[in-house]
C-alpha cells in the first residue's frame, strides 16, 4: 500500500498514522488486561503527543496538497487515513470509560 504514495511526505504521514494506531491499540490492550493508574497515564500522555504530532502533520499535508494539487487523489487519501485515527481514538476512550 505504501508504494501507492509517490510523495515522501505522504508515506511518512501514513507511517505516522499506522504507528499511532498500533501503539494506541497496544496501550489499550495492556490497559484492558491490567487496569492501573500507570497504563492510564501512559495512554493519556501518548494521546496528547499523538494529537500534537498528527495536527502538525495534518497542517503540513494540507499545505503540501495545495502546492502540489495535480496529485489531489493521493493527498486526499493520505489526509483521510491520517484523520481516521480521530474516531478510533474516540472509540478507545469509550472502551475505557
PDB file of C-alpha atoms in Angstrom:
ATOM      1  CA  UNK A   1       0.000   0.000   0.000  1.00  0.00           C
ATOM      2  CA  UNK A   2       2.828   2.395   0.783  1.00  0.00           C
ATOM      3  CA  UNK A   3       4.011   2.188  -2.849  1.00  0.00           C
ATOM      4  CA  UNK A   4       0.792   3.918  -3.895  1.00  0.00           C
ATOM      5  CA  UNK A   5       2.110   7.141  -2.386  1.00  0.00           C
ATOM      6  CA  UNK A   6       4.723   8.819  -4.548  1.00  0.00           C
ATOM      7  CA  UNK A   7       5.491  11.734  -2.246  1.00  0.00           C
ATOM      8  CA  UNK A   8       7.820  11.014   0.646  1.00  0.00           C
ATOM      9  CA  UNK A   9       5.802  13.269   2.937  1.00  0.00           C
ATOM     10  CA  UNK A  10       2.649  11.249   2.275  1.00  0.00           C
ATOM     11  CA  UNK A  11       4.478   7.993   3.009  1.00  0.00           C
ATOM     12  CA  UNK A  12       5.760   9.439   6.287  1.00  0.00           C
ATOM     13  CA  UNK A  13       2.254  10.592   7.219  1.00  0.00           C
ATOM     14  CA  UNK A  14       0.910   7.083   6.572  1.00  0.00           C
ATOM     15  CA  UNK A  15       3.667   5.613   8.731  1.00  0.00           C
ATOM     16  CA  UNK A  16       2.836   8.086  11.498  1.00  0.00           C
ATOM     17  CA  UNK A  17      -0.859   7.206  11.322  1.00  0.00           C
ATOM     18  CA  UNK A  18      -0.123   3.472  11.407  1.00  0.00           C
ATOM     19  CA  UNK A  19       2.317   3.863  14.290  1.00  0.00           C
ATOM     20  CA  UNK A  20      -0.198   5.899  16.310  1.00  0.00           C
ATOM     21  CA  UNK A  21      -2.910   3.336  15.607  1.00  0.00           C
ATOM     22  CA  UNK A  22      -0.766   0.333  16.516  1.00  0.00           C
ATOM     23  CA  UNK A  23       0.809   1.863  19.622  1.00  0.00           C
ATOM     24  CA  UNK A  24      -2.555   3.199  20.806  1.00  0.00           C
ATOM     25  CA  UNK A  25      -4.103  -0.245  20.321  1.00  0.00           C
ATOM     26  CA  UNK A  26      -1.226  -1.807  22.236  1.00  0.00           C
ATOM     27  CA  UNK A  27      -1.700   0.596  25.143  1.00  0.00           C
ATOM     28  CA  UNK A  28      -5.448  -0.089  25.143  1.00  0.00           C
ATOM     29  CA  UNK A  29      -4.899  -3.859  25.237  1.00  0.00           C
ATOM     30  CA  UNK A  30      -2.451  -3.511  28.108  1.00  0.00           C
ATOM     31  CA  UNK A  31      -4.910  -1.290  29.976  1.00  0.00           C
ATOM     32  CA  UNK A  32      -7.795  -3.706  29.425  1.00  0.00           C
ATOM     33  CA  UNK A  33      -5.772  -6.654  30.716  1.00  0.00           C
ATOM     34  CA  UNK A  34      -4.167  -4.802  33.615  1.00  0.00           C
ATOM     35  CA  UNK A  35      -6.170  -1.807  34.804  1.00  0.00           C
ATOM     36  CA  UNK A  36      -3.843   0.551  36.632  1.00  0.00           C
ATOM     37  CA  UNK A  37      -3.075   4.229  37.002  1.00  0.00           C
ATOM     38  CA  UNK A  38       0.225   3.895  35.151  1.00  0.00           C
ATOM     39  CA  UNK A  39      -1.299   2.458  31.963  1.00  0.00           C
ATOM     40  CA  UNK A  40      -3.962   5.142  32.035  1.00  0.00           C
ATOM     41  CA  UNK A  41      -1.280   7.810  32.454  1.00  0.00           C
ATOM     42  CA  UNK A  42       0.773   6.399  29.595  1.00  0.00           C
ATOM     43  CA  UNK A  43      -2.351   6.319  27.424  1.00  0.00           C
ATOM     44  CA  UNK A  44      -3.209   9.940  28.213  1.00  0.00           C
ATOM     45  CA  UNK A  45       0.384  11.032  27.583  1.00  0.00           C
ATOM     46  CA  UNK A  46       0.502   9.154  24.295  1.00  0.00           C
ATOM     47  CA  UNK A  47      -2.853  10.580  23.212  1.00  0.00           C
ATOM     48  CA  UNK A  48      -1.651  14.118  23.885  1.00  0.00           C
ATOM     49  CA  UNK A  49       1.561  13.506  21.972  1.00  0.00           C
ATOM     50  CA  UNK A  50      -0.332  11.881  19.092  1.00  0.00           C
ATOM     51  CA  UNK A  51      -2.716  14.841  18.897  1.00  0.00           C
ATOM     52  CA  UNK A  52       0.200  17.265  18.639  1.00  0.00           C
ATOM     53  CA  UNK A  53       2.123  15.202  16.066  1.00  0.00           C
ATOM     54  CA  UNK A  54      -0.917  14.422  13.926  1.00  0.00           C
ATOM     55  CA  UNK A  55      -2.068  18.057  13.995  1.00  0.00           C
ATOM     56  CA  UNK A  56       1.326  19.243  12.799  1.00  0.00           C
ATOM     57  CA  UNK A  57       1.363  16.566  10.096  1.00  0.00           C
ATOM     58  CA  UNK A  58      -2.179  17.481   9.057  1.00  0.00           C
ATOM     59  CA  UNK A  59      -1.221  21.139   8.649  1.00  0.00           C
ATOM     60  CA  UNK A  60       1.870  20.210   6.634  1.00  0.00           C
ATOM     61  CA  UNK A  61      -0.172  17.860   4.437  1.00  0.00           C
ATOM     62  CA  UNK A  62      -2.820  20.485   3.703  1.00  0.00           C
ATOM     63  CA  UNK A  63      -0.134  22.972   2.645  1.00  0.00           C
ATOM     64  CA  UNK A  64       1.631  20.295   0.598  1.00  0.00           C
ATOM     65  CA  UNK A  65      -1.593  19.299  -1.138  1.00  0.00           C
ATOM     66  CA  UNK A  66      -2.313  22.917  -2.044  1.00  0.00           C
ATOM     67  CA  UNK A  67       1.147  23.315  -3.525  1.00  0.00           C
ATOM     68  CA  UNK A  68       1.005  20.005  -5.418  1.00  0.00           C
ATOM     69  CA  UNK A  69      -2.632  19.922  -6.437  1.00  0.00           C
ATOM     70  CA  UNK A  70      -2.017  17.766  -9.532  1.00  0.00           C
ATOM     71  CA  UNK A  71      -1.837  14.651  -7.312  1.00  0.00           C
ATOM     72  CA  UNK A  72      -5.035  15.522  -5.489  1.00  0.00           C
ATOM     73  CA  UNK A  73      -6.216  11.917  -5.081  1.00  0.00           C
ATOM     74  CA  UNK A  74      -3.023  10.842  -3.335  1.00  0.00           C
ATOM     75  CA  UNK A  75      -3.162  13.802  -0.947  1.00  0.00           C
ATOM     76  CA  UNK A  76      -6.823  13.256  -0.106  1.00  0.00           C
ATOM     77  CA  UNK A  77      -6.165   9.559   0.570  1.00  0.00           C
ATOM     78  CA  UNK A  78      -3.337  10.473   2.918  1.00  0.00           C
ATOM     79  CA  UNK A  79      -5.472  13.043   4.734  1.00  0.00           C
ATOM     80  CA  UNK A  80      -8.319  10.546   5.155  1.00  0.00           C
ATOM     81  CA  UNK A  81      -6.010   7.860   6.548  1.00  0.00           C
ATOM     82  CA  UNK A  82      -4.488  10.360   8.967  1.00  0.00           C
ATOM     83  CA  UNK A  83      -7.918  11.604  10.061  1.00  0.00           C
ATOM     84  CA  UNK A  84      -9.223   8.065  10.624  1.00  0.00           C
ATOM     85  CA  UNK A  85      -7.267   7.975  13.874  1.00  0.00           C
ATOM     86  CA  UNK A  86      -9.665  10.507  15.431  1.00  0.00           C
ATOM     87  CA  UNK A  87     -12.759   8.260  15.596  1.00  0.00           C
ATOM     88  CA  UNK A  88     -10.589   5.301  16.553  1.00  0.00           C
ATOM     89  CA  UNK A  89      -9.132   7.234  19.491  1.00  0.00           C
ATOM     90  CA  UNK A  90     -12.633   8.301  20.499  1.00  0.00           C
ATOM     91  CA  UNK A  91     -13.757   4.668  20.393  1.00  0.00           C
ATOM     92  CA  UNK A  92     -10.826   3.687  22.619  1.00  0.00           C
ATOM     93  CA  UNK A  93     -11.800   6.363  25.141  1.00  0.00           C
ATOM     94  CA  UNK A  94     -15.326   4.915  25.186  1.00  0.00           C
ATOM     95  CA  UNK A  95     -13.864   1.450  25.895  1.00  0.00           C
ATOM     96  CA  UNK A  96     -12.005   2.754  28.926  1.00  0.00           C
ATOM     97  CA  UNK A  97     -14.999   4.584  30.383  1.00  0.00           C
TER      98      UNK A  97
END
